[in-house]
Tab-separated table of C-alpha atoms in Angstrom:
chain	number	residue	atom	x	y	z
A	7	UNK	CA	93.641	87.604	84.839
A	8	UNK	CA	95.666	88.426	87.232
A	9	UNK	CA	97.797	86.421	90.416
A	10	UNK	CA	95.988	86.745	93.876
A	11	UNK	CA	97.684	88.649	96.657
A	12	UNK	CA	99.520	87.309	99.831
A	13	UNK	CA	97.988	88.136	102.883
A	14	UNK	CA	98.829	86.566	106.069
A	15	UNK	CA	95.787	85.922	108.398
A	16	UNK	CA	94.373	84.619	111.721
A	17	UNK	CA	93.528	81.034	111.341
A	18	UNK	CA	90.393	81.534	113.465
A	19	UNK	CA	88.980	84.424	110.756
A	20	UNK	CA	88.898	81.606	108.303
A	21	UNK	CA	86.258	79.174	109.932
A	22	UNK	CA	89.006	76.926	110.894
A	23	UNK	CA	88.401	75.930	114.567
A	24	UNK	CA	91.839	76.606	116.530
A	25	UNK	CA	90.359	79.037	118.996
A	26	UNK	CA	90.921	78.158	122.876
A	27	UNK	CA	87.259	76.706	123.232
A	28	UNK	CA	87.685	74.794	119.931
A	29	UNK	CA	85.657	77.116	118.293
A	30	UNK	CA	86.197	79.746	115.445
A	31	UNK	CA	86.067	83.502	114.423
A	32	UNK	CA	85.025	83.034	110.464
A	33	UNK	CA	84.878	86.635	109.236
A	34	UNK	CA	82.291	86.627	106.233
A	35	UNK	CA	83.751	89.630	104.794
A	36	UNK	CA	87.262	88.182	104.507
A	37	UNK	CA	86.614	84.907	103.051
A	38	UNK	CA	83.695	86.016	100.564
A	39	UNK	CA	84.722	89.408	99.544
A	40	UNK	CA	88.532	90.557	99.867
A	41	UNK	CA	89.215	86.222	99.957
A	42	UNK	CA	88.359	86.534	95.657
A	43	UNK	CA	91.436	88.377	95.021
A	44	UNK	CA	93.830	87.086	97.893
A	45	UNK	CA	95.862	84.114	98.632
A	46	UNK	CA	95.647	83.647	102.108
A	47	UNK	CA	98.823	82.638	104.458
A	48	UNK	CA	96.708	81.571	107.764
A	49	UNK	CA	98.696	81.155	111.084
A	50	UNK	CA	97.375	80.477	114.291
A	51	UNK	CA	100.215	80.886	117.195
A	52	UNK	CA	98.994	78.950	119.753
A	53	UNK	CA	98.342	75.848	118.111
A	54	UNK	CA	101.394	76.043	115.690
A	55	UNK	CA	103.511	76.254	119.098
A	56	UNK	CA	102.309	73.604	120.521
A	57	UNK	CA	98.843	74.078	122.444
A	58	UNK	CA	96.425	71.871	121.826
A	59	UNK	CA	92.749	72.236	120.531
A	60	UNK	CA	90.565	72.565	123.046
A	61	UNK	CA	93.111	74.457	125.667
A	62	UNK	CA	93.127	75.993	128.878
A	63	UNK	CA	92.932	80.073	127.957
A	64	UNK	CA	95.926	82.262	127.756
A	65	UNK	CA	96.494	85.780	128.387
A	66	UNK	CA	99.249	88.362	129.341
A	67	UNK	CA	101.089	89.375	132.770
A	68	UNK	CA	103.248	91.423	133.748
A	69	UNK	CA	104.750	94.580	131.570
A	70	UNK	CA	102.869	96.046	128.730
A	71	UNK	CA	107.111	96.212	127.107
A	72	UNK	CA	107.490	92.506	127.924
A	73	UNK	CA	104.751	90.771	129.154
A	74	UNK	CA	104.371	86.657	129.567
A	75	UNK	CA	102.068	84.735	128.263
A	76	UNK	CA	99.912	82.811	130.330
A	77	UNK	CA	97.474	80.473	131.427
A	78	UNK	CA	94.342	81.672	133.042
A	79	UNK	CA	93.844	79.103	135.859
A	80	UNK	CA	96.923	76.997	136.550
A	81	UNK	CA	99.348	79.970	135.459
A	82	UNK	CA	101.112	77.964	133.509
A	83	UNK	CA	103.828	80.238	131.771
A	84	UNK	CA	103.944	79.922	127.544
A	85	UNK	CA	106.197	82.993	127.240
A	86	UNK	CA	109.294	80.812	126.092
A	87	UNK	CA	107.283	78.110	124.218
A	88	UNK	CA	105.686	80.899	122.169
A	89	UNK	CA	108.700	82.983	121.613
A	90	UNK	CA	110.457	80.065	120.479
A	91	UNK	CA	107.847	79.508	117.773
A	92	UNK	CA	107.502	83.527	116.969
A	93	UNK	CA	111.395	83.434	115.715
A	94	UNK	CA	110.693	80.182	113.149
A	95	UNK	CA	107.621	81.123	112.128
A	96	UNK	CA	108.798	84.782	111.322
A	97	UNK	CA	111.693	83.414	109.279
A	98	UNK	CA	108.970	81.219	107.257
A	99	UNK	CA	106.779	84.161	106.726
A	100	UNK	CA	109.834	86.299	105.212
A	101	UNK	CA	110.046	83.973	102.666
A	102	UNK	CA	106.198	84.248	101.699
A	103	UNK	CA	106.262	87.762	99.761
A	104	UNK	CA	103.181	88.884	101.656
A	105	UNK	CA	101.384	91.847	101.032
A	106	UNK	CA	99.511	92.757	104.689
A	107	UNK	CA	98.434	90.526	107.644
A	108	UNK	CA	94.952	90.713	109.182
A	109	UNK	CA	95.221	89.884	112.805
A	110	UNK	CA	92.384	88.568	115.280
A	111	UNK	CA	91.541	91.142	117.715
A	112	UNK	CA	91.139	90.586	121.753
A	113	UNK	CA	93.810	87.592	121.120
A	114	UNK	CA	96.980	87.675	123.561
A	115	UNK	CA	98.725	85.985	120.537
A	116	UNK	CA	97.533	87.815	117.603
A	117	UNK	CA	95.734	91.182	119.172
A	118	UNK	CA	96.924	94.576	117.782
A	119	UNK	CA	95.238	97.075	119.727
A	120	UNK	CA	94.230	97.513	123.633
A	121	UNK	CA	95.122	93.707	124.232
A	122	UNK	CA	94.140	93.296	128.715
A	123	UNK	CA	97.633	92.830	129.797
A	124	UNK	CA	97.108	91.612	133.747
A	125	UNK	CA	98.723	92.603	136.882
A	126	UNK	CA	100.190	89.567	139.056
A	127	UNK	CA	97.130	90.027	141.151
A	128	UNK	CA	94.442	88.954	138.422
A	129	UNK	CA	93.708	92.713	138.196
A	130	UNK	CA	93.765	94.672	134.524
A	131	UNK	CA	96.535	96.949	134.459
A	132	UNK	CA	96.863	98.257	130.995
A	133	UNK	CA	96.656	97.544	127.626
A	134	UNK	CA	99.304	95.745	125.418
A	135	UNK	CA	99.601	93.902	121.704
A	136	UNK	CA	99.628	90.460	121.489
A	137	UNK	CA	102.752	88.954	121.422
A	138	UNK	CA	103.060	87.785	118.110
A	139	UNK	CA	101.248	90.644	116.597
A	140	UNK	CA	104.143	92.694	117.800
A	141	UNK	CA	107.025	90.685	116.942
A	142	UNK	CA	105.192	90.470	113.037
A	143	UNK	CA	104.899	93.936	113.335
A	144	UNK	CA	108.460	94.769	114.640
A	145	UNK	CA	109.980	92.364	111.651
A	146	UNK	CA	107.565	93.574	108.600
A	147	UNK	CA	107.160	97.075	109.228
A	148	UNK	CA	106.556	98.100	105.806
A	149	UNK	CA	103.608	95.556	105.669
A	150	UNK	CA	100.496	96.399	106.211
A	151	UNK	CA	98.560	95.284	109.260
A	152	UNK	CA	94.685	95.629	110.745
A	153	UNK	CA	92.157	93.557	113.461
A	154	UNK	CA	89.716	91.944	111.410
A	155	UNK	CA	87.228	93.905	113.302
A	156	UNK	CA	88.286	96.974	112.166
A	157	UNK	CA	88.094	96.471	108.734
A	158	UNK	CA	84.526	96.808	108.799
A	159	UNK	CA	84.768	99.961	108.636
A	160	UNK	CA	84.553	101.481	105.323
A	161	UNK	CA	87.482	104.113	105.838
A	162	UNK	CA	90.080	101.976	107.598
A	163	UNK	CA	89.483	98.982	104.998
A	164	UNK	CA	90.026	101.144	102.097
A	165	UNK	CA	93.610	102.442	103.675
A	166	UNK	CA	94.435	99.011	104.401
């Protein structure tokens, strides 16, 4: 027999219901298959800094370097509040001896790849990472990371 692996994960790719709408992402895949040999470590940013469940949607301004966090109708800036939360949670997760991290994709939290990063005008200006994703990625970067998305295909999941 032999000890499970560490692997950090969106919350949401679980089944458990932390998404904006109060809804949830379960990936079949992750749970059923690659969830008999792993241990998962599931984080969910926005409600572990605070945001409640249901919540008023989030998403990024600004600068694809530095962009802020936040709200979609009352603008409601969550830059700081998440940040804050980001530095904690990373020192937890050092001292989890995790293997990889499977991110949720589209997220402005937990997004790896072409995350909508807005202008001030409401318009789409380019495409960023979500800001955890990149501080996780910034502080672990000899872990390996994917979107849940993308590990549907045969090629990438078998790198990861």
């Amino acid at each position: 027999m032999f000890a499970p692996i560490k692997i950090g994960i969106s919350s949401c790719l679980l089944g458990n219901k932390v998404r904006y709408d109060g809804g949830h992402s379960h990936d079949r895949y992750l749970t059923q298959t690659l969830g008999l040999f792993t241990e998962y470590v599931p984080v969910c940013p926005e409600v572990e800094c605070g945001m409640p469940i249901p919540r008023e949607a989030v998403r990024l301004v600004g600068s694809t370097e530095n962009p802020r966090l936040v709200t979609q109708k009352t603008s409601v800036d969550k830059t700081d509040q998440m940040k804050t939360w980001i530095k904690g949670r990373l020192e937890k997760l050092a001292k989890e001896d995790l293997c990889g991290f499977i991110f949720r994709s589209k997220s402005p939290s937990s997004g790896l790849y072409r995350i909508r990063v807005y202008g001030d005008d409401g318009k789409i200006r380019k495409n960023g990472t979500g800001l955890f994703a990149k501080a996780f990625t910034k502080a672990f970067p000899r872990i390996p990371f994917e979107e849940a998305g993308r590990l549907n295909d045969p090629k990438l999941r078998n790198y990861y």
